[in-house]
Amino acid sequence: MKVVVERATLLKALGHVQSVVERRNTIPILSNVLLSAEGGGLKLMATDLDLQVVETVEADVETPGATTVSAHTLFDIVRKLPDGSQVSLSQAERRVTVTAGRARFQLQTLPREDFPVIGESDLPTSFTLSSADLRDLIDKTRFAISTEETRYYLNGIFLHAPQAPGGGARKLRAVATDGHRLARFELPLPEGAEAMPDVIVPRKCVAEVRKLLDERDGPVEIALSSSKIRFRIGAALLTSKLIEGSFPDYNRVIPTANDRLLRIDPHTLAEGVDRVTAIASDKTRAVKLSLDSDRVTLSVTSPENGTASEDLPAIYGAPAFDVGFNSRYLLDILQQVEGDEVEVHLADAAAPTLIREGEDSSALYVLMPMRV
């Protein structure tokens, strides 16, 4: 194999694929990136056996061939090469020589035949989303993904297309929950997704897709089966296994009869919560909201540091009462609200609280209160 590729092009593609590779691997080949030079391009592939990223870049292929080298080492080398340089990759026996200007590196290789590949065939459901819609779908739900490995079926975003009540227009719905908060986001059902299975997209896949979306505007092609999902984002093709298991019936925890309504500017509330929690320690992340006529008083008590409080204007006409929340969870939700007003539907100090921008909002959040 011998191929010459522009440094910036190679660096960008390596950045996409090497982030999939775990720093510690018990299987040596999984630390490597597969380099395949053919036709007019260089194909790069990396995998952790559950997630695979492939990207093809333009290159001058002098001799076709394929081999594998350490993904992180090659990325670090290319990152430190001068801007605008041409990078030459040539393979001889069990080494790849990387040359750019007067710099020359020789890297150990492992056989291409040993590199595992996730099959991409038989993905019967396919549809397209805009980059903006997919970014919203991820950003408005992923903060609520659970990190608790015992309930592995909560370690991702639940993607499904439920039947609409009363025969209305169906939606593509994304849901994530960790048992303390729940986030739900809906989009009009894209053409081709009508028969899609209910799937749980793993946290790592979600994170890698979101990174790719930072650099790309335009349509994203999505194909899936009950066990795999594939995203085509520009020149990158990301394939992931899905989480096996059943996502719980989240509709049971979405309150429908909370009769105490608080309306407030989400930015004012978020800034106030951020300020009063400056004195909070990691052990005391609770913030108390004392609701009274058209006013909310935020307060935090820390045994180590003291107390803090702040009054905020709001629209509230129900009986006065106090409720406590985990301040980090509340801020995570408020950061996703884009409008000038957020609706907080409350019942009592122990019941789930519903948060949304309005009745027609595509995003909905549920937050469990804390005892304060």
Tab-separated table of C-alpha atoms in Angstrom:
chain	number	residue	atom	x	y	z
A	1	MET	CA	0.000	0.000	0.000
A	2	LYS	CA	1.195	3.509	-0.816
A	3	VAL	CA	-1.008	6.585	-0.616
A	4	VAL	CA	-0.583	10.355	-0.304
A	5	VAL	CA	-3.243	12.473	1.412
A	6	GLU	CA	-3.524	16.107	2.484
A	7	ARG	CA	-2.825	16.543	6.214
A	8	ALA	CA	-6.013	18.501	7.131
A	9	THR	CA	-8.229	15.985	5.301
A	10	LEU	CA	-6.578	13.022	7.015
A	11	LEU	CA	-6.663	14.697	10.439
A	12	LYS	CA	-10.387	15.425	10.222
A	13	ALA	CA	-11.238	11.844	9.236
A	14	LEU	CA	-8.934	10.383	11.906
A	15	GLY	CA	-10.592	12.635	14.477
A	16	HIS	CA	-13.942	11.099	13.597
A	17	VAL	CA	-12.878	7.459	13.677
A	18	GLN	CA	-10.313	7.408	16.519
A	19	SER	CA	-12.797	8.724	19.093
A	20	VAL	CA	-14.620	5.370	18.841
A	21	VAL	CA	-11.465	3.511	19.890
A	22	GLU	CA	-11.195	2.842	23.628
A	23	ARG	CA	-7.897	3.840	25.263
A	24	ARG	CA	-7.612	0.458	26.977
A	25	ASN	CA	-8.280	-2.682	25.009
A	26	THR	CA	-7.789	-6.335	25.904
A	27	ILE	CA	-8.016	-7.147	22.164
A	28	PRO	CA	-5.038	-5.413	20.459
A	29	ILE	CA	-6.678	-5.103	17.012
A	30	LEU	CA	-9.428	-2.907	18.514
A	31	SER	CA	-6.805	-0.226	19.262
A	32	ASN	CA	-6.133	0.070	15.532
A	33	VAL	CA	-7.680	1.889	12.595
A	34	LEU	CA	-8.130	-0.024	9.337
A	35	LEU	CA	-6.611	1.851	6.384
A	36	SER	CA	-7.766	0.734	2.918
A	37	ALA	CA	-6.343	2.467	-0.163
A	38	GLU	CA	-8.342	1.809	-3.302
A	39	GLY	CA	-9.460	3.750	-6.375
A	40	GLY	CA	-9.129	7.451	-5.667
A	41	GLY	CA	-9.563	7.345	-1.915
A	42	LEU	CA	-8.365	6.196	1.482
A	43	LYS	CA	-10.970	4.480	3.670
A	44	LEU	CA	-10.554	4.623	7.444
A	45	MET	CA	-12.493	2.332	9.804
A	46	ALA	CA	-12.522	1.950	13.585
A	47	THR	CA	-14.690	-0.153	15.889
A	48	ASP	CA	-15.207	-1.245	19.508
A	49	LEU	CA	-17.327	-4.256	18.403
A	50	ASP	CA	-20.554	-2.372	19.247
A	51	LEU	CA	-19.947	0.811	17.257
A	52	GLN	CA	-18.198	1.256	13.915
A	53	VAL	CA	-17.255	4.424	12.025
A	54	VAL	CA	-16.119	4.453	8.392
A	55	GLU	CA	-14.974	7.512	6.468
A	56	THR	CA	-13.465	7.786	2.989
A	57	VAL	CA	-11.249	10.720	2.002
A	58	GLU	CA	-9.769	11.814	-1.305
A	59	ALA	CA	-6.208	10.602	-1.742
A	60	ASP	CA	-3.588	9.860	-4.389
A	61	VAL	CA	-3.378	6.062	-4.372
A	62	GLU	CA	-0.121	4.852	-5.887
A	63	THR	CA	-0.416	1.244	-4.698
A	64	PRO	CA	-3.735	-0.186	-3.439
A	65	GLY	CA	-3.709	-2.173	-0.219
A	66	ALA	CA	-4.945	-2.378	3.362
A	67	THR	CA	-3.469	-2.620	6.839
A	68	THR	CA	-4.145	-1.559	10.453
A	69	VAL	CA	-2.146	0.769	12.737
A	70	SER	CA	-2.681	2.292	16.170
A	71	ALA	CA	-5.523	4.805	15.841
A	72	HIS	CA	-4.458	7.156	18.657
A	73	THR	CA	-0.765	7.093	17.667
A	74	LEU	CA	-1.502	7.922	14.032
A	75	PHE	CA	-3.913	10.678	15.086
A	76	ASP	CA	-1.301	12.237	17.401
A	77	ILE	CA	1.343	12.116	14.662
A	78	VAL	CA	-0.865	13.732	12.017
A	79	ARG	CA	-2.101	16.342	14.524
A	80	LYS	CA	1.500	17.486	15.130
A	81	LEU	CA	2.510	17.654	11.464
A	82	PRO	CA	2.790	21.109	9.818
A	83	ASP	CA	-0.351	22.667	8.301
A	84	GLY	CA	-0.630	22.150	4.553
A	85	SER	CA	1.747	19.183	4.447
A	86	GLN	CA	1.188	16.134	2.276
A	87	VAL	CA	1.214	12.888	4.277
A	88	SER	CA	2.554	9.737	2.667
A	89	LEU	CA	1.539	6.336	4.053
A	90	SER	CA	3.397	3.324	2.724
A	91	GLN	CA	3.337	-0.277	3.922
A	92	ALA	CA	6.211	-2.713	3.802
A	93	GLU	CA	6.006	-6.072	5.562
A	94	ARG	CA	4.690	-5.416	9.094
A	95	ARG	CA	5.287	-1.659	9.224
A	96	VAL	CA	3.657	1.475	7.903
A	97	THR	CA	5.918	4.418	7.192
A	98	VAL	CA	4.375	7.864	7.680
A	99	THR	CA	6.275	10.651	5.918
A	100	ALA	CA	5.596	14.395	5.801
A	101	GLY	CA	8.346	16.807	4.809
A	102	ARG	CA	11.445	15.844	6.796
A	103	ALA	CA	9.456	13.902	9.436
A	104	ARG	CA	9.365	10.121	9.177
A	105	PHE	CA	7.653	7.583	11.456
A	106	GLN	CA	7.486	3.808	11.336
A	107	LEU	CA	4.477	2.176	12.980
A	108	GLN	CA	3.773	-1.446	13.829
A	109	THR	CA	0.823	-3.024	12.020
A	110	LEU	CA	-1.571	-5.884	12.654
A	111	PRO	CA	-3.081	-8.002	9.848
A	112	ARG	CA	-6.042	-6.529	8.039
A	113	GLU	CA	-7.697	-9.971	8.090
A	114	ASP	CA	-7.988	-9.836	11.904
A	115	PHE	CA	-9.957	-6.581	11.913
A	116	PRO	CA	-13.623	-7.162	12.934
A	117	VAL	CA	-16.364	-5.565	10.826
A	118	ILE	CA	-19.981	-4.950	11.849
A	119	GLY	CA	-22.211	-6.047	8.967
A	120	GLU	CA	-24.425	-3.304	7.559
A	121	SER	CA	-26.825	-5.422	5.518
A	122	ASP	CA	-30.526	-5.997	6.144
A	123	LEU	CA	-31.605	-2.631	7.626
A	124	PRO	CA	-35.206	-2.581	6.327
A	125	THR	CA	-36.294	0.824	7.682
A	126	SER	CA	-34.676	3.920	6.189
A	127	PHE	CA	-35.540	7.611	6.383
A	128	THR	CA	-33.900	11.033	6.321
A	129	LEU	CA	-33.729	13.770	8.966
A	130	SER	CA	-32.215	17.221	8.691
A	131	SER	CA	-29.068	17.863	10.731
A	132	ALA	CA	-30.940	20.511	12.737
A	133	ASP	CA	-33.790	18.117	13.631
A	134	LEU	CA	-31.393	15.346	14.660
A	135	ARG	CA	-29.351	17.793	16.764
A	136	ASP	CA	-32.545	18.899	18.558
A	137	LEU	CA	-33.664	15.307	19.084
A	138	ILE	CA	-30.327	14.444	20.716
A	139	ASP	CA	-29.760	17.651	22.711
A	140	LYS	CA	-33.233	17.747	24.223
A	141	THR	CA	-33.090	14.168	25.517
A	142	ARG	CA	-29.562	12.845	26.003
A	143	PHE	CA	-28.871	14.657	29.302
A	144	ALA	CA	-31.471	12.355	30.911
A	145	ILE	CA	-29.811	9.104	29.742
A	146	SER	CA	-29.022	6.885	32.723
A	147	THR	CA	-25.420	5.964	33.530
A	148	GLU	CA	-26.472	3.149	35.859
A	149	GLU	CA	-25.240	-0.051	34.231
A	150	THR	CA	-27.606	-2.368	36.128
A	151	ARG	CA	-30.612	-0.901	34.291
A	152	TYR	CA	-28.832	-1.151	30.949
A	153	TYR	CA	-32.063	-0.580	28.989
A	154	LEU	CA	-32.001	3.056	30.226
A	155	ASN	CA	-28.459	3.641	28.886
A	156	GLY	CA	-29.653	5.183	25.635
A	157	ILE	CA	-32.353	7.119	23.796
A	158	PHE	CA	-35.593	5.244	23.118
A	159	LEU	CA	-36.620	5.978	19.526
A	160	HIS	CA	-40.073	4.946	18.342
A	161	ALA	CA	-43.145	5.980	16.337
A	162	PRO	CA	-46.221	5.362	18.524
A	163	GLN	CA	-49.739	5.385	17.137
A	164	ALA	CA	-51.368	8.782	17.604
A	165	PRO	CA	-54.496	8.926	19.796
A	166	GLY	CA	-57.647	9.479	17.769
A	167	GLY	CA	-55.905	8.669	14.498
A	168	GLY	CA	-53.908	11.908	14.441
A	169	ALA	CA	-50.577	12.468	12.699
A	170	ARG	CA	-47.879	10.136	14.005
A	171	LYS	CA	-44.612	11.427	15.415
A	172	LEU	CA	-41.047	10.218	15.686
A	173	ARG	CA	-40.517	10.280	19.433
A	174	ALA	CA	-37.274	10.201	21.444
A	175	VAL	CA	-37.318	9.506	25.196
A	176	ALA	CA	-34.592	9.237	27.825
A	177	THR	CA	-34.853	8.768	31.586
A	178	ASP	CA	-32.651	7.883	34.537
A	179	GLY	CA	-35.480	7.471	37.042
A	180	HIS	CA	-34.996	10.994	38.445
A	181	ARG	CA	-35.925	12.979	35.326
A	182	LEU	CA	-37.445	12.199	31.953
A	183	ALA	CA	-37.063	13.996	28.622
A	184	ARG	CA	-39.337	13.488	25.613
A	185	PHE	CA	-39.027	15.114	22.197
A	186	GLU	CA	-41.184	14.695	19.096
A	187	LEU	CA	-40.810	15.358	15.371
A	188	PRO	CA	-43.221	14.809	12.484
A	189	LEU	CA	-42.762	11.192	11.381
A	190	PRO	CA	-40.388	11.189	8.384
A	191	GLU	CA	-41.359	9.317	5.237
A	192	GLY	CA	-40.131	5.736	5.419
A	193	ALA	CA	-40.275	5.449	9.212
A	194	GLU	CA	-43.879	4.211	9.429
A	195	ALA	CA	-42.928	0.575	10.094
A	196	MET	CA	-39.831	1.223	12.213
A	197	PRO	CA	-39.302	-1.027	15.249
A	198	ASP	CA	-38.953	0.420	18.742
A	199	VAL	CA	-35.202	0.790	19.360
A	200	ILE	CA	-32.828	1.992	22.106
A	201	VAL	CA	-29.791	3.839	20.692
A	202	PRO	CA	-26.766	3.475	23.042
A	203	ARG	CA	-25.230	6.472	24.807
A	204	LYS	CA	-21.855	6.168	23.039
A	205	CYS	CA	-23.492	6.045	19.612
A	206	VAL	CA	-25.537	9.151	20.480
A	207	ALA	CA	-22.364	11.004	21.548
A	208	GLU	CA	-20.451	10.095	18.366
A	209	VAL	CA	-23.357	11.080	16.108
A	210	ARG	CA	-23.631	14.422	17.919
A	211	LYS	CA	-19.922	15.119	17.361
A	212	LEU	CA	-20.302	14.512	13.628
A	213	LEU	CA	-23.338	16.817	13.482
A	214	ASP	CA	-21.215	19.713	14.799
A	215	GLU	CA	-19.372	19.745	11.479
A	216	ARG	CA	-22.199	18.980	9.110
A	217	ASP	CA	-25.363	20.647	7.851
A	218	GLY	CA	-27.687	18.881	5.474
A	219	PRO	CA	-29.671	15.656	5.419
A	220	VAL	CA	-28.725	12.654	7.545
A	221	GLU	CA	-29.661	9.227	6.208
A	222	ILE	CA	-30.765	6.785	8.911
A	223	ALA	CA	-31.325	3.064	8.396
A	224	LEU	CA	-32.219	0.579	11.115
A	225	SER	CA	-33.426	-2.872	12.066
A	226	SER	CA	-34.381	-4.227	15.477
A	227	SER	CA	-30.691	-4.856	16.295
A	228	LYS	CA	-28.638	-2.214	14.406
A	229	ILE	CA	-28.779	1.423	13.327
A	230	ARG	CA	-26.724	3.287	10.718
A	231	PHE	CA	-26.212	7.027	10.242
A	232	ARG	CA	-24.735	8.512	7.062
A	233	ILE	CA	-23.472	12.012	7.887
A	234	GLY	CA	-21.521	13.546	5.030
A	235	ALA	CA	-18.588	11.241	4.237
A	236	ALA	CA	-18.918	9.375	7.552
A	237	LEU	CA	-20.893	6.180	8.003
A	238	LEU	CA	-21.604	5.210	11.619
A	239	THR	CA	-23.081	1.788	12.427
A	240	SER	CA	-24.041	0.716	15.946
A	241	LYS	CA	-25.608	-2.248	17.647
A	242	LEU	CA	-28.744	-1.347	19.583
A	243	ILE	CA	-29.458	-2.032	23.253
A	244	GLU	CA	-31.412	-5.243	23.702
A	245	GLY	CA	-34.267	-5.008	26.153
A	246	SER	CA	-37.595	-3.300	26.695
A	247	PHE	CA	-37.825	0.375	27.561
A	248	PRO	CA	-40.280	0.924	30.443
A	249	ASP	CA	-43.742	2.426	29.908
A	250	TYR	CA	-42.684	6.027	30.439
A	251	ASN	CA	-46.230	7.369	29.906
A	252	ARG	CA	-47.148	6.207	33.413
A	253	VAL	CA	-44.816	8.770	35.019
A	254	ILE	CA	-45.940	11.774	32.929
A	255	PRO	CA	-48.424	13.626	35.168
A	256	THR	CA	-51.715	14.723	33.601
A	257	ALA	CA	-53.525	16.296	36.560
A	258	ASN	CA	-50.982	18.679	38.106
A	259	ASP	CA	-53.162	21.709	38.877
A	260	ARG	CA	-50.636	24.235	40.213
A	261	LEU	CA	-49.188	26.183	37.291
A	262	LEU	CA	-46.066	28.333	37.523
A	263	ARG	CA	-45.057	30.476	34.536
A	264	ILE	CA	-41.575	31.997	34.600
A	265	ASP	CA	-38.747	33.132	32.324
A	266	PRO	CA	-36.496	30.033	32.054
A	267	HIS	CA	-33.312	32.104	31.753
A	268	THR	CA	-34.134	34.119	34.893
A	269	LEU	CA	-34.895	30.909	36.792
A	270	ALA	CA	-31.731	29.170	35.550
A	271	GLU	CA	-29.521	32.138	36.466
A	272	GLY	CA	-31.126	32.358	39.909
A	273	VAL	CA	-30.667	28.635	40.584
A	274	ASP	CA	-27.063	28.873	39.423
A	275	ARG	CA	-26.385	31.788	41.770
A	276	VAL	CA	-27.901	30.369	44.952
A	277	THR	CA	-26.244	26.973	44.433
A	278	ALA	CA	-22.810	28.664	44.500
A	279	ILE	CA	-22.719	27.850	48.216
A	280	ALA	CA	-23.920	24.272	47.819
A	281	SER	CA	-21.563	21.359	48.328
A	282	ASP	CA	-21.776	18.144	46.325
A	283	LYS	CA	-23.732	16.629	49.194
A	284	THR	CA	-26.370	19.390	49.169
A	285	ARG	CA	-27.445	19.881	45.572
A	286	ALA	CA	-31.032	20.600	46.553
A	287	VAL	CA	-32.616	23.970	45.819
A	288	LYS	CA	-35.926	24.890	47.468
A	289	LEU	CA	-38.585	26.780	45.507
A	290	SER	CA	-41.053	28.618	47.730
A	291	LEU	CA	-44.046	29.547	45.570
A	292	ASP	CA	-46.317	32.418	46.542
A	293	SER	CA	-48.538	34.860	44.677
A	294	ASP	CA	-46.620	35.842	41.498
A	295	ARG	CA	-43.276	35.158	43.140
A	296	VAL	CA	-40.760	32.341	43.583
A	297	THR	CA	-38.119	32.383	46.307
A	298	LEU	CA	-35.092	30.189	45.662
A	299	SER	CA	-33.111	29.050	48.688
A	300	VAL	CA	-30.183	26.760	49.449
A	301	THR	CA	-28.924	25.707	52.874
A	302	SER	CA	-25.430	24.257	53.201
A	303	PRO	CA	-24.223	23.004	56.609
A	304	GLU	CA	-20.642	23.877	55.588
A	305	ASN	CA	-21.124	27.240	53.858
A	306	GLY	CA	-24.341	28.885	55.087
A	307	THR	CA	-27.515	29.934	53.281
A	308	ALA	CA	-28.511	31.757	50.078
A	309	SER	CA	-31.848	32.988	48.747
A	310	GLU	CA	-33.193	35.016	45.832
A	311	ASP	CA	-36.678	36.287	44.912
A	312	LEU	CA	-37.798	35.986	41.291
A	313	PRO	CA	-40.900	37.417	39.571
A	314	ALA	CA	-43.278	34.805	38.182
A	315	ILE	CA	-46.908	34.154	37.288
A	316	TYR	CA	-48.441	31.942	39.973
A	317	GLY	CA	-51.953	32.017	41.406
A	318	ALA	CA	-52.316	28.693	43.223
A	319	PRO	CA	-51.912	28.163	47.009
A	320	ALA	CA	-48.441	28.789	48.403
A	321	PHE	CA	-46.183	25.794	48.999
A	322	ASP	CA	-42.537	24.673	48.962
A	323	VAL	CA	-40.904	22.109	46.687
A	324	GLY	CA	-37.278	20.983	46.325
A	325	PHE	CA	-35.339	19.833	43.272
A	326	ASN	CA	-31.876	18.617	42.426
A	327	SER	CA	-30.401	21.863	41.093
A	328	ARG	CA	-28.293	20.155	38.407
A	329	TYR	CA	-31.265	18.253	37.036
A	330	LEU	CA	-33.381	21.421	36.985
A	331	LEU	CA	-30.634	23.373	35.189
A	332	ASP	CA	-30.202	20.597	32.598
A	333	ILE	CA	-33.861	20.983	31.665
A	334	LEU	CA	-33.948	24.792	31.726
A	335	GLN	CA	-30.933	24.950	29.392
A	336	GLN	CA	-32.985	23.195	26.705
A	337	VAL	CA	-35.898	25.656	26.857
A	338	GLU	CA	-35.618	28.191	24.028
A	339	GLY	CA	-38.635	30.438	24.590
A	340	ASP	CA	-39.192	33.355	26.983
A	341	GLU	CA	-41.562	31.426	29.234
A	342	VAL	CA	-41.628	27.947	30.687
A	343	GLU	CA	-44.630	26.215	32.244
A	344	VAL	CA	-44.008	24.269	35.472
A	345	HIS	CA	-46.998	22.076	36.371
A	346	LEU	CA	-46.886	21.016	40.032
A	347	ALA	CA	-49.081	18.909	42.305
A	348	ASP	CA	-47.349	18.697	45.690
A	349	ALA	CA	-43.864	18.424	47.190
A	350	ALA	CA	-43.630	14.679	46.496
A	351	ALA	CA	-45.301	14.252	43.089
A	352	PRO	CA	-43.574	14.336	39.670
A	353	THR	CA	-43.415	17.829	38.143
A	354	LEU	CA	-44.143	18.458	34.451
A	355	ILE	CA	-42.062	21.117	32.646
A	356	ARG	CA	-42.674	22.351	29.094
A	357	GLU	CA	-42.721	25.513	26.989
A	358	GLY	CA	-46.416	25.219	26.236
A	359	GLU	CA	-49.159	22.757	25.389
A	360	ASP	CA	-47.994	22.457	21.775
A	361	SER	CA	-44.290	22.208	22.591
A	362	SER	CA	-42.396	19.355	20.935
A	363	ALA	CA	-40.347	18.858	24.110
A	364	LEU	CA	-41.662	17.714	27.494
A	365	TYR	CA	-39.787	17.062	30.751
A	366	VAL	CA	-40.661	15.346	34.026
A	367	LEU	CA	-38.634	15.993	37.174
A	368	MET	CA	-38.937	14.187	40.486
A	369	PRO	CA	-38.775	16.495	43.547
A	370	MET	CA	-36.306	16.160	46.427
A	371	ARG	CA	-36.973	16.407	50.140
A	372	VAL	CA	-35.571	19.697	51.453
